[in-house]
Short mmCIF file of C-alpha atoms and ligand atoms in Angstrom, two decimals:
data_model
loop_
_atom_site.label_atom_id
_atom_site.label_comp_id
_atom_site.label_asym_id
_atom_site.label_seq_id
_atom_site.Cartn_x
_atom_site.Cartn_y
_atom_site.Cartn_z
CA UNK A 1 0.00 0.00 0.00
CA UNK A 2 0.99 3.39 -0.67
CA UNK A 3 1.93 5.67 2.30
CA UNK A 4 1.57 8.58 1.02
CA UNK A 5 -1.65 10.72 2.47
CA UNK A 6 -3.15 11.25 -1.23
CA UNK A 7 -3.14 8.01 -1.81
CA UNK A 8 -4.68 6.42 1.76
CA UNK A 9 -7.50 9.32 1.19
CA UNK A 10 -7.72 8.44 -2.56
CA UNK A 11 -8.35 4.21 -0.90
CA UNK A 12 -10.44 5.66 1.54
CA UNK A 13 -12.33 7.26 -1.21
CA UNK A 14 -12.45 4.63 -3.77
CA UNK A 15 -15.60 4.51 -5.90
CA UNK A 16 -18.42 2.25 -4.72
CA UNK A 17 -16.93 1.53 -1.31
CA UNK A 18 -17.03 3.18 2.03
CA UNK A 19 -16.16 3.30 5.86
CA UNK A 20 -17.47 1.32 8.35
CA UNK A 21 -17.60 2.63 11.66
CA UNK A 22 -16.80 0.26 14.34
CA UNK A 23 -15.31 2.60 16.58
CA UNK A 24 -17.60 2.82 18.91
CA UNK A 25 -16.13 3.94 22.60
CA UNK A 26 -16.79 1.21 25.59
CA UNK A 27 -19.75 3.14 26.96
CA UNK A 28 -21.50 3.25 23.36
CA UNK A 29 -20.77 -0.37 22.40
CA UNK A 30 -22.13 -1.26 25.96
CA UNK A 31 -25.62 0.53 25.14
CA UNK A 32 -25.77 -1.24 21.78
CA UNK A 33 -25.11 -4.43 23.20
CA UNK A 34 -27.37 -3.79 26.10
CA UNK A 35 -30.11 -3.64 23.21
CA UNK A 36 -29.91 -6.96 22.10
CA UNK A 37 -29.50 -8.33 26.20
CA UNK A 38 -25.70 -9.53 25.24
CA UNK A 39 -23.33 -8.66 28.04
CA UNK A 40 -20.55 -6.28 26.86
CA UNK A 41 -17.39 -8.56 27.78
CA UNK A 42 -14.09 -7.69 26.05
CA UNK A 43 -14.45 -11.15 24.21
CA UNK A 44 -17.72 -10.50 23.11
CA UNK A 45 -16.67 -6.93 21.45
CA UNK A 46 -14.10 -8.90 19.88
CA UNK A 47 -16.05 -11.76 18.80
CA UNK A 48 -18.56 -9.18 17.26
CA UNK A 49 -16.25 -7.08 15.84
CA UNK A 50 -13.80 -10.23 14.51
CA UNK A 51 -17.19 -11.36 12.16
CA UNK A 52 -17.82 -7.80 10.85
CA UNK A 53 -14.35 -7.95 9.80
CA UNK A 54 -14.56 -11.90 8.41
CA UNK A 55 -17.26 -10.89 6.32
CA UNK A 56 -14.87 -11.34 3.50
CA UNK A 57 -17.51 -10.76 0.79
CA UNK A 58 -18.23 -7.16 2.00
CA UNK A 59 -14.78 -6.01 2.91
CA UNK A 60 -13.33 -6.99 -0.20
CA UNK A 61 -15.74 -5.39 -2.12
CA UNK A 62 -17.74 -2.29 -0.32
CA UNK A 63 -15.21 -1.37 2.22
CA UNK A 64 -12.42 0.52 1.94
CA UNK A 65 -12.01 1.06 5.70
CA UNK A 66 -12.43 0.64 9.34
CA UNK A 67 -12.46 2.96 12.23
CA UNK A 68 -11.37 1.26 14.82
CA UNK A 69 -11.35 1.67 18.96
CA UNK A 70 -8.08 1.95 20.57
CA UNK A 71 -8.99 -1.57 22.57
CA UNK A 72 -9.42 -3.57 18.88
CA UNK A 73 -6.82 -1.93 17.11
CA UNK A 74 -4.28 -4.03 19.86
CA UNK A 75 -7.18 -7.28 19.63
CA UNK A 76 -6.20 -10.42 18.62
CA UNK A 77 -8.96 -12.42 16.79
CA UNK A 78 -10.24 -15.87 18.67
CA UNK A 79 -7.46 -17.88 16.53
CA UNK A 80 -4.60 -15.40 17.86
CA UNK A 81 -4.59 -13.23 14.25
CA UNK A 82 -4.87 -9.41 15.58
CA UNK A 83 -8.02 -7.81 13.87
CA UNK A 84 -5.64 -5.53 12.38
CA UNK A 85 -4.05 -8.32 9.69
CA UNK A 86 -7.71 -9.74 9.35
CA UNK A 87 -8.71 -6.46 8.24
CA UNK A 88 -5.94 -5.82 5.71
CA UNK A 89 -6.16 -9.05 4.44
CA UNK A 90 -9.26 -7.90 3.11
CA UNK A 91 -8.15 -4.76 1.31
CA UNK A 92 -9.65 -2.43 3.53
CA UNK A 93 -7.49 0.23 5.32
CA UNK A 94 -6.93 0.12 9.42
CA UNK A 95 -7.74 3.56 10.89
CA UNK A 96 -8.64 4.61 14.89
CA UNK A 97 -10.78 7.06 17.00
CA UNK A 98 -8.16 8.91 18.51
CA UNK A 99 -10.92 11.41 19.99
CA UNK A 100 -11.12 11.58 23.71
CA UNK A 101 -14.95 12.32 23.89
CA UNK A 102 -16.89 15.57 23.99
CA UNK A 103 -17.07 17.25 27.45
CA UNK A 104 -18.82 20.39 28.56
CA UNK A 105 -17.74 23.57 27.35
CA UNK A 106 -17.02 26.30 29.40
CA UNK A 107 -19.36 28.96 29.50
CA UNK A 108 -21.38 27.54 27.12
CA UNK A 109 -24.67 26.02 28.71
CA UNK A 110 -25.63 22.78 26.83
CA UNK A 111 -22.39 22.64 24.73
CA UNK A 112 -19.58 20.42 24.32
CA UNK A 113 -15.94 20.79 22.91
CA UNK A 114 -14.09 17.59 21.94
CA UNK A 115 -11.15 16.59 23.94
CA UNK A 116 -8.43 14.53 23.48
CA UNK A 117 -5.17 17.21 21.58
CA UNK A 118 -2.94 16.91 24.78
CA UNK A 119 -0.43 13.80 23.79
CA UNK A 120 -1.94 13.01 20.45
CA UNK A 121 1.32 13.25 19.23
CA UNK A 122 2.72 10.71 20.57
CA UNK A 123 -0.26 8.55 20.38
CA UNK A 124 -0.40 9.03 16.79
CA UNK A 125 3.12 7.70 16.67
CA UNK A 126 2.03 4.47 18.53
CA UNK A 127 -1.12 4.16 16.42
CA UNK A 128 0.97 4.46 13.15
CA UNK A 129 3.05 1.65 14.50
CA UNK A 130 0.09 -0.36 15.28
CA UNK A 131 -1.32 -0.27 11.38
CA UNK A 132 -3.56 2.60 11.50
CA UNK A 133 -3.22 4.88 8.36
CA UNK A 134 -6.21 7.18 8.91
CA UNK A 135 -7.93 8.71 11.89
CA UNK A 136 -11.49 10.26 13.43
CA UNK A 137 -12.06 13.39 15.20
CA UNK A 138 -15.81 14.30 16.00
CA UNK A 139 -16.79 17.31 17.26
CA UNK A 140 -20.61 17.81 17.86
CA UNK A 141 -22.75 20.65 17.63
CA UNK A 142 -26.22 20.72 18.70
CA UNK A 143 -29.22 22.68 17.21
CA UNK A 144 -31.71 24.89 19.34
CA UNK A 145 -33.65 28.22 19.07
CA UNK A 146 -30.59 29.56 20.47
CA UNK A 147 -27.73 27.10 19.52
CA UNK A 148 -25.02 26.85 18.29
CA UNK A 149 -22.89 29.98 19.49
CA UNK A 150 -20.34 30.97 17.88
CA UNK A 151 -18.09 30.26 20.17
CA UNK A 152 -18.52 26.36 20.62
CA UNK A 153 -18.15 26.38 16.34
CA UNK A 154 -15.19 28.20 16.27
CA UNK A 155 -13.61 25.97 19.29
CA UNK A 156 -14.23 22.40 17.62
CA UNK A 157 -13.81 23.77 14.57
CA UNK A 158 -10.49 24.63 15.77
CA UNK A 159 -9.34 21.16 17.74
CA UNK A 160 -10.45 19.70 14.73
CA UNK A 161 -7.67 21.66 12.45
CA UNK A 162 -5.21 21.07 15.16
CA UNK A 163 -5.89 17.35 15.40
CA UNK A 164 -5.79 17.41 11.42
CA UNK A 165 -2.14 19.03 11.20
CA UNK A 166 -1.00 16.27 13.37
CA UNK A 167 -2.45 13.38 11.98
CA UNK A 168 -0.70 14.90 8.80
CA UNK A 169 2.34 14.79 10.61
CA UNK A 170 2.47 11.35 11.45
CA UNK A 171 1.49 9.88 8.48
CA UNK A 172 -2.38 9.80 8.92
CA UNK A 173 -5.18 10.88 6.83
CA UNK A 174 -7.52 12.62 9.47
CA UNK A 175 -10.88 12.27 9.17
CA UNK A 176 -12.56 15.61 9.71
CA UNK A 177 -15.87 14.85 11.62
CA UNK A 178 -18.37 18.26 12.89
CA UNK A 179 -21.61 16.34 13.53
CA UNK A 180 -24.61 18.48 13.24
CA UNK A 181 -26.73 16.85 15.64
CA UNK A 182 -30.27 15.87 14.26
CA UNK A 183 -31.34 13.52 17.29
CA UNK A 184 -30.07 16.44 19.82
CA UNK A 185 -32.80 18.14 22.33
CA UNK A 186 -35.17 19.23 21.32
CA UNK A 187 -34.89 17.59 17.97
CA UNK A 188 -37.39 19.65 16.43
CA UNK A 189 -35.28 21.81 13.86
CA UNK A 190 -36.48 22.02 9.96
CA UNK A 191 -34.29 20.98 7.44
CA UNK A 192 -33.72 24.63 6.66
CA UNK A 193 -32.14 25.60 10.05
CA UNK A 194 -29.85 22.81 9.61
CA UNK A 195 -28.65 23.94 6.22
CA UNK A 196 -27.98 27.09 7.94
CA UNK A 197 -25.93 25.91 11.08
CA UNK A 198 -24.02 22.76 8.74
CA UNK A 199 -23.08 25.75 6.72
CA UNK A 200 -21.75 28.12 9.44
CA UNK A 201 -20.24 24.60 11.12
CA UNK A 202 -18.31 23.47 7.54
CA UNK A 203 -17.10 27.69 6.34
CA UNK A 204 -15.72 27.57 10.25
CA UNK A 205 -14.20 24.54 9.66
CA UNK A 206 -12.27 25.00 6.05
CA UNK A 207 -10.88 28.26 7.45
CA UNK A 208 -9.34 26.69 10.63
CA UNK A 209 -7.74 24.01 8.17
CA UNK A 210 -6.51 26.38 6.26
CA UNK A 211 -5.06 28.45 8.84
CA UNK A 212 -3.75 25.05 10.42
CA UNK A 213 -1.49 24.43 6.89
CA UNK A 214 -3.54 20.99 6.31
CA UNK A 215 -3.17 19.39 3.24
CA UNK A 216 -6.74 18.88 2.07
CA UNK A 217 -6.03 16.14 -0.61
CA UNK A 218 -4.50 14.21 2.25
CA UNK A 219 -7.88 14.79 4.18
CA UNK A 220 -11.19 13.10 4.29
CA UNK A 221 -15.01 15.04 5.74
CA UNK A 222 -17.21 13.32 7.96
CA UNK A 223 -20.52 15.34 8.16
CA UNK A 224 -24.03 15.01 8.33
CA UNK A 225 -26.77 15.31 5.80
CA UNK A 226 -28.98 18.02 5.88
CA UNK A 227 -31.88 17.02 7.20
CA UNK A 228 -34.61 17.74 9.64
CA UNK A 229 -34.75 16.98 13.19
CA UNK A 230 -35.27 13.79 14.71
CA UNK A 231 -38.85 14.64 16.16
CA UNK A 232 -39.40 17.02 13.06
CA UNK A 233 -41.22 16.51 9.33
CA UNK A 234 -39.47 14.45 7.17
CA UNK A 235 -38.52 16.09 4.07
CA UNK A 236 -38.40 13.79 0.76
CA UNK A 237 -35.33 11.81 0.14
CA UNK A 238 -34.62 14.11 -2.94
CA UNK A 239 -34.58 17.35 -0.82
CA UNK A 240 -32.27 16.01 1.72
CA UNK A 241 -30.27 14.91 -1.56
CA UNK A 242 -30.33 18.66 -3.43
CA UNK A 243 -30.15 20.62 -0.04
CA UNK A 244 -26.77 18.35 1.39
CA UNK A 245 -25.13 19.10 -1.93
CA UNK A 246 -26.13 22.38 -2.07
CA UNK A 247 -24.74 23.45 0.95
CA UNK A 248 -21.49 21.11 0.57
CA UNK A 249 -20.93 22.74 -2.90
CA UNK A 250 -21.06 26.07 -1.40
CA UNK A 251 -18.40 25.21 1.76
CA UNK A 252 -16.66 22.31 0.91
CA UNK A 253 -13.43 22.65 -1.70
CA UNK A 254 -12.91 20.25 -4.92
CA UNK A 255 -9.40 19.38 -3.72
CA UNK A 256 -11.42 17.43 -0.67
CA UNK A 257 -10.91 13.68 -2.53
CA UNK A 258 -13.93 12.39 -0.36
CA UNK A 259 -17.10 12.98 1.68
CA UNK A 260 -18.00 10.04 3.74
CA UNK A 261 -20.90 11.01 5.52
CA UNK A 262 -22.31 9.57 9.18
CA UNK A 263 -25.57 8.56 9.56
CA UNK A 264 -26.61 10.02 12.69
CA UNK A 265 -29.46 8.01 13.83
CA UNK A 266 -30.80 7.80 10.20
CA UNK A 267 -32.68 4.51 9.60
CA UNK A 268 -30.43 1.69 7.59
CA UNK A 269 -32.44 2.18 4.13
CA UNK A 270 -32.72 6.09 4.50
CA UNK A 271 -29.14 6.38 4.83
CA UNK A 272 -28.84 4.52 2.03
CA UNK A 273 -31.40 6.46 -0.25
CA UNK A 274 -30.11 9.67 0.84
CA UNK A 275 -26.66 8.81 -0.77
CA UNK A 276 -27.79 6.93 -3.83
CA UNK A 277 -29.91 10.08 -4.54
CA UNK A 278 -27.17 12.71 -3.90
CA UNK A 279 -24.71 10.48 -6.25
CA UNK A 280 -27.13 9.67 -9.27
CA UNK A 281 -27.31 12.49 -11.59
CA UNK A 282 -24.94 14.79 -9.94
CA UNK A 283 -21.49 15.86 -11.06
CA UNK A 284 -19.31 16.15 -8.21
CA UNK A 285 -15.97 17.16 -7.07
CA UNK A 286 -15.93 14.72 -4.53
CA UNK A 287 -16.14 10.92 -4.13
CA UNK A 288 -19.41 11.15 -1.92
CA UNK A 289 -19.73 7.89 0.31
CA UNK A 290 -20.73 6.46 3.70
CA UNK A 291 -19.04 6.09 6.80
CA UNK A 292 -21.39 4.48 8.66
CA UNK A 293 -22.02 3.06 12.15
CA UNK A 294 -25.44 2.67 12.96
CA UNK A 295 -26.83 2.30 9.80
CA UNK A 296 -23.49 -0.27 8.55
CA UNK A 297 -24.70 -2.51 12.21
CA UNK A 298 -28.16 -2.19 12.99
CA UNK A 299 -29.38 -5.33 11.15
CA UNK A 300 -26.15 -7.48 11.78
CA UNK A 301 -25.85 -6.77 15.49
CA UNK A 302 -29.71 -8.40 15.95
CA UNK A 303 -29.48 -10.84 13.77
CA UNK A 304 -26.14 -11.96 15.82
CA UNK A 305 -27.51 -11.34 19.02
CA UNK A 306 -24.38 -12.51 20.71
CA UNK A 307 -25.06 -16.35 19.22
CA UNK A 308 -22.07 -18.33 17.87
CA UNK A 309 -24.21 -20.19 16.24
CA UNK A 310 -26.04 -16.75 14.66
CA UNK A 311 -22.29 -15.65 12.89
CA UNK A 312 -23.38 -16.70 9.60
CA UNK A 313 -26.61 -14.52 9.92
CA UNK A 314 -24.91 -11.68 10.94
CA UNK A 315 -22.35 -11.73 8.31
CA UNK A 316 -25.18 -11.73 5.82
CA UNK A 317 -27.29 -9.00 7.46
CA UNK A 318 -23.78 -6.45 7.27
CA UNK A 319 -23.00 -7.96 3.73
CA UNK A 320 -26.63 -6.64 2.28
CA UNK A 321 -25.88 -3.57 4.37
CA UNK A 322 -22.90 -2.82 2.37
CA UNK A 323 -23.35 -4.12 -0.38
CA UNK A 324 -26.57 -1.59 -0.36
CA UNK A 325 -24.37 1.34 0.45
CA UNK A 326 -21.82 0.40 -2.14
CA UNK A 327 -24.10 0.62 -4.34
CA UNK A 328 -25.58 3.97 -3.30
CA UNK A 329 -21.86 5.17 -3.51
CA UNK A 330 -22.37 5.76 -7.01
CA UNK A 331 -26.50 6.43 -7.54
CA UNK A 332 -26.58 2.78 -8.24
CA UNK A 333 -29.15 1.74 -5.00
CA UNK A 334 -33.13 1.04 -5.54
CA UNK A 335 -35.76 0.12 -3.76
CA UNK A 336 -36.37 -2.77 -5.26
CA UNK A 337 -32.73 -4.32 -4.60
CA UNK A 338 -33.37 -4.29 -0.60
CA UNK A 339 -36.71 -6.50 -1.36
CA UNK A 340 -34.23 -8.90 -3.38
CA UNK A 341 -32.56 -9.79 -0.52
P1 LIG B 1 -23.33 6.78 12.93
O1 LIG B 1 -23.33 6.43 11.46
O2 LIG B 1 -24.01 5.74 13.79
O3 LIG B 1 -23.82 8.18 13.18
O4 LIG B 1 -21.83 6.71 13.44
C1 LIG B 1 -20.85 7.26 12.65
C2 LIG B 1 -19.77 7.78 13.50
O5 LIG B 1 -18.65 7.35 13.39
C3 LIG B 1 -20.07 8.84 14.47
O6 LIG B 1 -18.90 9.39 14.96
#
C-alpha cells in the first residue's frame, strides 16, 4: 500500500466503497449491546467485531475502511490473528478514534468541545506503528432556538484543524468529523435551520484548516446530511439529496478527494437512499460515500444477538448492508434491490 496521504484518502475514497464505523467507545458499544440483552465482555466486542471484519464478501468489495477503537486496534482475533491483519487481508485500510470524547464547554450552557489534543502526538506515533493509516475526530454541535454559538463552532472547529495538522504529521489521513446533531434536544429543527448551522459549522471549519497548513487532498469530511430533526417533518429523500449538496458545494473545496458522511441516527435504508440520490445524476468534485455506524450494524448486530451459532446470519445482514451502500456510492441503489434480498 501506498503511504503517502493522497493516496490512503484516494483508498479511503475509492468509488463504490465506504467506511465502516466500528469505533464505537466502551460506553456506546455497551448501550448497543445492552439492546440486544448480550453482556458487553471484552471477548464478546471482539467476537462481534472479529465477524464484521470476516465478512470477507463485504470487505473486499464495499469497504475501503475501518475505524477502529483503541482496545481492537491491539485485539487479537479468537485464533490469535490481531483484527488488524484480518482487516488488511481484506483490502480495507486500518484507521482509529483517537478522539477523547466531547465534554462540557465552558461557558457555554448545553455545549460540548471535543477533547483529546494533549499527547496526540505521541499517540499518533504508537497508532501508526500499530497499522492505523487514517484517523477520526468528532466534534458535535447541537441545534436549538438559540444554539449553536459561535463560540462552541469556532472551538471544535479549531481542535479539529489542530488534530488534522497532526495526523498529517504522522502519516495519517484525518478524518474531519463536525456532527450536526439531528437527534439532539429538542430535535425539532427544519431541514432549513440545519442547512444554515451545517453551513456556518463546515465555512468555520475550512478556514481553521486552512489556517492550520492541512493538506486537504490528504484529508477526508465526515458530516451530516442536511436534514430535519429527529422529532421534526421528514422532508423527501430528494430534498435532503439537493439541499446536502447544495450546501457542501457552497463550503466544501474540490481538492477534498472524499465525503464520507455519518448517519446520525438515520434509519439503515434512509441512509442509504439519501446517498444513492445525492450520487445519481450529480457531477461532483468529490467521491461522496458512507461512513457508517449505525446504519453499517443495525441489522447485523440483531441478527447476531451474541449467538455463535447466529455468525453466519450476521455476516449476511452487514454484507446486504454494504453491499446496499456500495451501491448507493455511485446512484446505483433502488428500492427494489433491498426487497431482493
Ligand atoms: P453513525 O453512522 O451511527 O452516526 O456513526 C458514525 C460515527 O462514526 C459517528 O462518529
Amino acid at each position: 500500500m501506498s503511504e503517502r496521504l493522497e493516496d490512503i484518502a484516494a483508498a479511503m475514497a475509492a468509488s463504490g466503497k465506504g467506511l465502516l464505523a466500528a469505533d464505537e467507545s466502551s460506553g456506546t458499544i455497551k448501550k448497543r449491546f445492552d439492546s440486544i440483552h448480550v453482556e458487553c465482555t471484552e471477548e464478546n466486542r471482539r467476537d462481534y467485531r472479529e465477524m464484521l471484519f470476516r465478512s470477507n464478501e463485504a470487505m473486499r468489495n464495499h469497504i475501503s475502511g475501518v475505524i477502529l477503537f483503541d482496545e481492537t486496534l491491539r485485539q487479537k482475533a479468537a485464533d490469535g490473528t490481531p483484527l488488524v491483519d484480518i482487516i488488511r487481508a481484506s483490502g480495507a485500510i486500518p484507521g482509529i478514534k483517537v478522539d477523547g470524547g466531547a465534554k462540557p464547554l465552558a461557558a457555554h450552557p448545553g455545549e460540548t468541545i471535543t477533547e483529546g489534543l494533549d499527547g496526540l502526538r505521541e499517540r499518533l506515533a504508537e497508532y501508526y506503528r500499530l497499522g492505523a493509516r487514517f484517523a477520526k475526530w468528532r466534534g458535535v454541535l447541537s441545534i436549538s432556538s438559540s444554539l449553536p454559538t459561535s463560540g462552541a463552532v469556532h472551538a471544535n472547529a479549531h481542535a479539529l484543524a489542530r488534530y488534522a495538522a497532526l495526523c498529517q504529521e504522522a502519516g495519517i489521513v484525518p478524518i474531519v468529523e463536525p456532527e450536526v446533531v439531528m437527534d439532539g434536544k429538542p430535535g425539532d429543527h427544519s431541514i432549513d435551520r440545519c442547512f444554515e448551522v451545517t453551513e456556518q459549522v463546515l465555512r468555520a471549519v475550512f478556514a481553521e484548516l486552512y489556517a492550520a497548513r492541512v493538506n486537504l487532498e490528504g484529508t477526508i469530511l465526515k458530516p451530516n446530511m442536511v436534514i430535519d430533526g429527529k422529532n421534526a417533518r421528514k422532508a423527501s429523500v430528494e430534498e435532503v439529496a439537493e439541499k446536502t449538496i447544495r450546501c457542501l458545494k457552497a463550503t466544501v473545496p474540490a481538492l477534498i478527494p472524499g465525503i464520507a458522511f455519518l448517519s446520525g441516527g438515520q434509519s439503515d435504508e434512509e441512509a442509504t437512499a439519501h446517498l444513492s440520490a445525492m450520487n445519481a445524476g450529480h457531477d461532483l468534485p468529490w467521491q461522496l460515500t458512507f461512513s457508517y455506524g449505525r446504519a453499517l450494524q443495525a441489522a447485523c448486530l440483531s441478527a447476531w444477538g451474541g449467538k455463535s451459532e447466529n455468525v453466519a446470519a450476521g455476516q449476511r445482514a452487514f454484507t446486504h448492508r454494504a453491499k446496499m451502500n456500495g451501491l448507493a456510492a455511485t446512484g446505483n441503489w433502488t428500492p427494489a434491490l433491498e426487497k431482493a434480498a
